[in-house]
Amino acid sequence: MGFVKYEPQGAVAVITIDREKALNALNSEVLEDLDKVIDGVDLDTIRCLIITGAGQKSFVAGADIGEMSSLTQAEGEAFGKKGNDIFRKIETLPIPVIAAVNGFALGGGCELSMSCDIRLASENATFGQPEVGLGITAGFGGTQRLARLIPTGKAKEMLYACTNIKAADALSWGLVNAVYPADELMPAALKLAGKIANNAPIAVRNTKKAINDGLEMGMDDAIAFEAKQFGGCFESADQKEGMAAFLEKRKHEPFQN
Ligand code: HXC
């Protein structure tokens, strides 16, 4: 796909937003390529995805400002919906998605990272929502996901004042799980993805569903929903093998499904 690379390596696949000369900014074409790549992920084989940006400087520097500059209200809304639909597709993919944030994650870039399950960052990463400085609101989910991921007051400061934050602050606020020197970011992302991919796939998927769907529910409904995901793992080959291996004091065979 022109602006989005897809590299499967065993049970893990790396998706790279590859428009380096514009710091991987998301124009319509990039978004469409990303959508097609996501639709093409072989969910029978791939157990964890990593999304990153091409080059050393930027994850994604936002939606393409040149393209947005002449949009009408209706076109602006449609552009927002286009990105939102794709990011929601990423968020609700059955398998976990890790954002390897290798530099600027601004506007739509910060929003893309937040549609992933887990964010790892390089030391030079910068997160921000500069939209109100451009005369628009965040439009790919930033007002919603940022306010859910970090303290509300911090999110509001980033969104109202266009305060960018460095990786160390993102770490202390829980926006990212860990920070690495630039050259250690992808190895760390691949290691984490590999750990996830080695666990029982149905159990990992049901865990993602229980967390994400459960967070939208009241506690009684959420724990009932968890019970369904829990029950859904039983009688699977992996449940039988995982428990038998423990009881027989041996390492489990590779999980199959
Ligand atoms: C289009 C972009 C871009 C963007 C960078 N570029 N960000 N083009 N849209 N979002 C282009 C520049 O125009 C330039 O192209 C090239 O990438 C290199 O960028 P420079 O600005 O020269 O680099 P530098 O001085 O290092 O500054 C890096 C930067 C800056 C701080 C990241 O580029 C910047 O502020 N970018 C915009 C960030 C932003 O505001 N993002 C939010 C967008 S709104 P040329 O051709 O000159 O070399 C958004 C809304 C989402 O995301 C929701 C929509 C519904």
Short mmCIF file of C-alpha atoms and ligand atoms in Angstrom, two decimals:
data_model
loop_
_atom_site.label_atom_id
_atom_site.label_comp_id
_atom_site.label_asym_id
_atom_site.label_seq_id
_atom_site.Cartn_x
_atom_site.Cartn_y
_atom_site.Cartn_z
CA MET A 1 0.00 0.00 0.00
CA GLY A 2 1.53 3.35 -1.06
CA PHE A 3 1.74 5.25 2.23
CA VAL A 4 1.36 2.39 4.68
CA LYS A 5 3.74 -0.55 4.95
CA TYR A 6 2.61 -3.90 6.28
CA GLU A 7 5.23 -6.37 7.49
CA PRO A 8 4.08 -9.62 9.07
CA GLN A 9 6.75 -11.48 11.06
CA GLY A 10 5.24 -14.71 12.36
CA ALA A 11 2.31 -13.93 14.64
CA VAL A 12 3.18 -10.21 14.89
CA ALA A 13 2.76 -7.60 12.16
CA VAL A 14 4.25 -4.11 11.95
CA ILE A 15 2.29 -1.33 10.24
CA THR A 16 4.35 1.74 9.32
CA ILE A 17 2.81 5.06 8.32
CA ASP A 18 5.25 5.98 5.58
CA ARG A 19 5.00 9.57 4.42
CA GLU A 20 8.24 10.73 5.94
CA LYS A 21 8.70 13.98 4.02
CA ALA A 22 5.50 15.31 5.62
CA LEU A 23 6.36 13.75 8.99
CA ASN A 24 3.79 11.03 8.25
CA ALA A 25 0.87 13.48 8.28
CA LEU A 26 -2.45 11.83 7.55
CA ASN A 27 -4.06 12.96 4.31
CA SER A 28 -7.04 11.14 2.79
CA GLU A 29 -4.79 8.81 0.84
CA VAL A 30 -2.80 7.78 3.90
CA LEU A 31 -6.03 7.18 5.81
CA GLU A 32 -7.44 5.07 2.98
CA ASP A 33 -4.23 3.04 2.76
CA LEU A 34 -4.30 2.51 6.52
CA ASP A 35 -7.91 1.39 6.33
CA LYS A 36 -7.10 -1.16 3.62
CA VAL A 37 -4.09 -2.48 5.52
CA ILE A 38 -6.15 -2.92 8.67
CA ASP A 39 -8.88 -4.71 6.69
CA GLY A 40 -6.21 -7.00 5.24
CA VAL A 41 -4.73 -8.19 8.55
CA ASP A 42 -5.00 -11.98 8.64
CA LEU A 43 -6.60 -12.46 12.03
CA ASP A 44 -6.12 -16.24 11.80
CA THR A 45 -2.34 -15.75 11.91
CA ILE A 46 -1.61 -12.36 13.45
CA ARG A 47 -2.01 -12.13 17.21
CA CYS A 48 -0.62 -8.66 17.87
CA LEU A 49 -0.08 -5.54 15.73
CA ILE A 50 2.43 -2.72 16.09
CA ILE A 51 1.80 0.69 14.52
CA THR A 52 4.71 3.08 14.05
CA GLY A 53 5.88 5.95 11.83
CA ALA A 54 8.63 5.98 9.21
CA GLY A 55 11.91 7.70 10.09
CA GLN A 56 13.47 8.89 13.32
CA LYS A 57 11.56 12.11 13.82
CA SER A 58 7.84 11.53 13.73
CA PHE A 59 5.19 8.97 14.54
CA VAL A 60 2.45 11.03 12.88
CA ALA A 61 2.48 14.86 12.93
CA GLY A 62 -1.30 15.04 12.62
CA ALA A 63 -3.91 15.24 9.95
CA ASP A 64 -2.74 16.98 6.80
CA ILE A 65 -3.19 20.70 7.38
CA GLY A 66 -2.85 21.56 3.68
CA GLU A 67 -5.68 19.23 2.78
CA MET A 68 -7.89 20.44 5.64
CA SER A 69 -7.31 24.14 4.99
CA SER A 70 -10.02 24.54 2.34
CA LEU A 71 -12.67 22.12 3.65
CA THR A 72 -16.30 23.19 4.06
CA GLN A 73 -18.18 22.34 7.27
CA ALA A 74 -19.68 19.24 5.67
CA GLU A 75 -16.33 18.14 4.28
CA GLY A 76 -14.65 18.75 7.64
CA GLU A 77 -17.22 16.57 9.35
CA ALA A 78 -16.78 13.86 6.70
CA PHE A 79 -12.98 13.99 7.10
CA GLY A 80 -13.35 13.65 10.87
CA LYS A 81 -15.68 10.68 10.40
CA LYS A 82 -13.26 9.02 7.98
CA GLY A 83 -10.45 9.09 10.55
CA ASN A 84 -12.76 8.23 13.43
CA ASP A 85 -14.13 5.16 11.65
CA ILE A 86 -10.61 3.84 11.01
CA PHE A 87 -9.34 4.58 14.50
CA ARG A 88 -12.42 2.92 16.01
CA LYS A 89 -11.75 -0.09 13.79
CA ILE A 90 -8.23 -0.24 15.25
CA GLU A 91 -9.53 0.18 18.80
CA THR A 92 -12.06 -2.62 18.36
CA LEU A 93 -9.83 -5.05 16.44
CA PRO A 94 -10.03 -8.39 18.22
CA ILE A 95 -6.23 -8.50 18.71
CA PRO A 96 -4.09 -6.09 20.77
CA VAL A 97 -2.42 -3.17 19.01
CA ILE A 98 0.74 -1.46 20.28
CA ALA A 99 1.68 2.06 19.19
CA ALA A 100 5.47 2.47 18.95
CA VAL A 101 5.59 6.26 19.14
CA ASN A 102 8.92 7.23 17.58
CA GLY A 103 8.71 11.04 17.63
CA PHE A 104 5.95 13.61 17.07
CA ALA A 105 2.47 12.34 17.93
CA LEU A 106 0.49 15.50 17.36
CA GLY A 107 -3.22 15.98 16.68
CA GLY A 108 -4.31 12.99 14.62
CA GLY A 109 -1.02 11.29 15.52
CA CYS A 110 -1.72 11.47 19.24
CA GLU A 111 -5.25 10.30 18.43
CA LEU A 112 -4.00 7.34 16.38
CA SER A 113 -1.73 6.29 19.25
CA MET A 114 -4.66 6.50 21.66
CA SER A 115 -6.78 4.17 19.54
CA CYS A 116 -4.14 1.51 20.22
CA ASP A 117 -4.25 -0.67 23.34
CA ILE A 118 -0.74 0.19 24.56
CA ARG A 119 1.67 3.03 23.81
CA LEU A 120 5.46 2.71 24.02
CA ALA A 121 7.50 5.82 23.27
CA SER A 122 11.00 6.83 22.30
CA GLU A 123 12.75 9.43 24.45
CA ASN A 124 12.24 12.03 21.69
CA ALA A 125 8.48 11.48 21.47
CA THR A 126 6.22 14.52 21.84
CA PHE A 127 2.48 14.23 22.40
CA GLY A 128 0.06 17.09 21.80
CA GLN A 129 -3.30 18.22 20.49
CA PRO A 130 -2.51 21.51 18.70
CA GLU A 131 -5.91 21.78 17.01
CA VAL A 132 -7.38 24.83 18.75
CA GLY A 133 -4.31 26.76 17.64
CA LEU A 134 -5.37 25.95 14.08
CA GLY A 135 -8.97 27.02 14.65
CA ILE A 136 -10.46 23.52 14.96
CA THR A 137 -11.20 20.99 17.68
CA ALA A 138 -9.52 17.62 17.89
CA GLY A 139 -11.49 15.49 15.45
CA PHE A 140 -10.23 11.92 15.46
CA GLY A 141 -11.35 11.13 19.02
CA GLY A 142 -8.87 13.28 20.96
CA THR A 143 -11.39 15.02 23.18
CA GLN A 144 -12.74 11.63 24.25
CA ARG A 145 -9.76 9.31 24.48
CA LEU A 146 -7.26 11.76 26.01
CA ALA A 147 -9.76 12.67 28.73
CA ARG A 148 -10.23 8.96 29.47
CA LEU A 149 -6.52 8.09 29.48
CA ILE A 150 -4.97 10.85 31.59
CA PRO A 151 -6.31 13.07 34.38
CA THR A 152 -9.13 15.24 33.00
CA GLY A 153 -7.47 18.52 33.98
CA LYS A 154 -4.25 17.53 32.23
CA ALA A 155 -6.20 16.53 29.11
CA LYS A 156 -8.08 19.81 29.14
CA GLU A 157 -4.83 21.76 29.45
CA MET A 158 -3.36 19.91 26.45
CA LEU A 159 -6.55 20.43 24.42
CA TYR A 160 -7.30 24.07 25.40
CA ALA A 161 -3.76 25.46 25.60
CA CYS A 162 -2.02 23.26 22.97
CA THR A 163 0.47 22.21 25.64
CA ASN A 164 2.71 19.54 24.16
CA ILE A 165 4.21 16.99 26.51
CA LYS A 166 7.45 15.07 26.28
CA ALA A 167 7.74 11.32 26.73
CA ALA A 168 8.71 11.62 30.42
CA ASP A 169 5.48 13.48 31.26
CA ALA A 170 3.47 11.08 29.12
CA LEU A 171 4.96 8.28 31.19
CA SER A 172 4.21 9.92 34.51
CA TRP A 173 0.59 10.57 33.46
CA GLY A 174 0.08 7.03 32.22
CA LEU A 175 -0.32 7.96 28.56
CA VAL A 176 2.56 5.65 27.69
CA ASN A 177 3.62 2.42 29.37
CA ALA A 178 7.37 2.86 28.91
CA VAL A 179 10.00 5.10 27.30
CA TYR A 180 13.10 3.85 25.46
CA PRO A 181 16.12 5.30 23.67
CA ALA A 182 15.12 5.63 20.01
CA ASP A 183 17.00 2.57 18.81
CA GLU A 184 15.51 0.38 21.53
CA LEU A 185 11.87 1.27 20.83
CA MET A 186 11.10 -1.23 18.06
CA PRO A 187 12.96 -4.11 19.72
CA ALA A 188 10.96 -3.40 22.90
CA ALA A 189 7.68 -3.22 20.95
CA LEU A 190 8.47 -6.48 19.16
CA LYS A 191 9.40 -8.15 22.44
CA LEU A 192 6.14 -7.08 24.07
CA ALA A 193 4.13 -8.07 20.99
CA GLY A 194 5.88 -11.45 21.02
CA LYS A 195 4.96 -12.00 24.66
CA ILE A 196 1.34 -11.22 23.89
CA ALA A 197 1.39 -13.45 20.80
CA ASN A 198 2.72 -16.37 22.84
CA ASN A 199 -0.30 -16.33 25.14
CA ALA A 200 -3.56 -18.11 24.40
CA PRO A 201 -5.20 -16.18 21.53
CA ILE A 202 -8.84 -16.69 22.53
CA ALA A 203 -8.04 -15.67 26.11
CA VAL A 204 -6.14 -12.55 24.95
CA ARG A 205 -8.99 -11.53 22.62
CA ASN A 206 -11.61 -12.14 25.29
CA THR A 207 -9.55 -10.09 27.73
CA LYS A 208 -9.40 -7.15 25.30
CA LYS A 209 -13.14 -7.36 24.77
CA ALA A 210 -13.85 -7.62 28.49
CA ILE A 211 -11.74 -4.54 29.25
CA ASN A 212 -12.91 -2.35 26.37
CA ASP A 213 -16.59 -3.24 26.38
CA GLY A 214 -16.67 -3.48 30.17
CA LEU A 215 -15.34 0.06 30.57
CA GLU A 216 -18.48 1.30 28.80
CA MET A 217 -20.77 -0.49 31.30
CA GLY A 218 -21.79 -0.21 34.94
CA MET A 219 -19.91 -2.62 37.25
CA ASP A 220 -22.71 -5.22 37.54
CA ASP A 221 -23.07 -5.51 33.79
CA ALA A 222 -19.30 -5.38 33.33
CA ILE A 223 -18.53 -8.29 35.64
CA ALA A 224 -21.38 -10.30 34.08
CA PHE A 225 -19.81 -9.57 30.70
CA GLU A 226 -16.42 -10.64 32.02
CA ALA A 227 -17.97 -13.93 33.19
CA LYS A 228 -19.11 -14.57 29.61
CA GLN A 229 -15.63 -13.92 28.23
CA PHE A 230 -14.15 -16.14 30.95
CA GLY A 231 -16.61 -18.94 30.26
CA GLY A 232 -15.95 -18.60 26.54
CA CYS A 233 -12.35 -19.76 27.05
CA PHE A 234 -13.31 -23.14 28.49
CA GLU A 235 -13.24 -26.28 26.38
CA SER A 236 -10.73 -24.58 24.06
CA ALA A 237 -7.60 -26.56 23.23
CA ASP A 238 -5.50 -23.79 24.76
CA GLN A 239 -7.40 -23.83 28.06
CA LYS A 240 -6.97 -27.58 28.28
CA GLU A 241 -3.28 -27.44 27.40
CA GLY A 242 -2.51 -24.37 29.57
CA MET A 243 -4.02 -25.94 32.68
CA ALA A 244 -2.72 -29.45 31.98
CA ALA A 245 0.80 -28.07 31.61
CA PHE A 246 0.55 -26.36 34.99
CA LEU A 247 -0.81 -29.45 36.69
CA GLU A 248 1.83 -31.67 35.08
CA LYS A 249 4.57 -29.17 36.03
CA ARG A 250 5.76 -28.69 32.46
CA LYS A 251 5.92 -25.82 29.99
CA HIS A 252 2.81 -25.55 27.83
CA GLU A 253 2.96 -26.41 24.13
CA PRO A 254 2.65 -23.41 21.80
CA PHE A 255 -0.95 -22.17 21.96
CA GLN A 256 -3.01 -22.88 18.85
CA ASN A 257 -6.51 -21.45 19.54
C1 HXC B 1 0.82 18.74 6.64
C2 HXC B 1 2.86 18.68 7.66
C3 HXC B 1 2.25 18.43 8.92
C4 HXC B 1 0.85 18.35 8.95
C5 HXC B 1 4.39 18.52 9.20
N1 HXC B 1 4.19 18.72 7.90
N2 HXC B 1 3.24 18.35 9.85
N3 HXC B 1 2.15 18.84 6.54
N4 HXC B 1 0.18 18.51 7.79
N5 HXC B 1 0.19 18.08 10.08
C6 HXC B 1 5.20 18.97 6.85
C7 HXC B 1 5.71 20.40 6.87
O1 HXC B 1 4.80 21.25 6.20
C8 HXC B 1 7.02 20.25 6.14
O2 HXC B 1 6.77 20.16 4.77
C9 HXC B 1 7.51 18.87 6.62
O3 HXC B 1 6.34 18.18 7.10
C10 HXC B 1 8.51 18.98 7.76
O4 HXC B 1 7.93 19.75 8.79
P1 HXC B 1 8.63 21.04 9.43
O5 HXC B 1 7.56 21.88 10.02
O6 HXC B 1 9.55 21.68 8.46
O7 HXC B 1 9.51 20.36 10.57
P2 HXC B 1 9.90 20.97 11.99
O8 HXC B 1 10.30 22.40 11.85
O9 HXC B 1 10.87 20.02 12.57
O10 HXC B 1 8.57 20.92 12.86
C11 HXC B 1 7.99 19.70 13.17
C12 HXC B 1 6.55 19.96 13.74
C13 HXC B 1 5.78 20.83 12.72
C14 HXC B 1 6.67 20.66 15.09
C15 HXC B 1 5.89 18.60 13.93
O11 HXC B 1 5.88 20.24 11.41
C16 HXC B 1 4.34 21.00 13.06
O12 HXC B 1 3.98 21.76 13.96
N6 HXC B 1 3.46 20.30 12.33
C17 HXC B 1 2.04 20.44 12.49
C18 HXC B 1 1.60 19.71 13.72
C19 HXC B 1 0.11 19.87 13.95
O13 HXC B 1 -0.38 20.99 14.13
N7 HXC B 1 -0.63 18.75 13.93
C20 HXC B 1 -2.05 18.75 14.14
C21 HXC B 1 -2.76 18.90 12.83
S1 HXC B 1 -4.50 19.04 13.06
P3 HXC B 1 7.66 21.00 3.72
O14 HXC B 1 6.99 20.69 2.41
O15 HXC B 1 7.59 22.41 4.14
O16 HXC B 1 9.03 20.39 3.85
C22 HXC B 1 -5.01 17.47 13.30
C23 HXC B 1 -6.50 17.30 13.39
C24 HXC B 1 -6.91 15.87 13.55
O17 HXC B 1 -4.27 16.55 13.40
C25 HXC B 1 -8.41 15.72 13.41
C26 HXC B 1 -8.91 15.97 12.03
C27 HXC B 1 -10.38 15.71 11.89
#
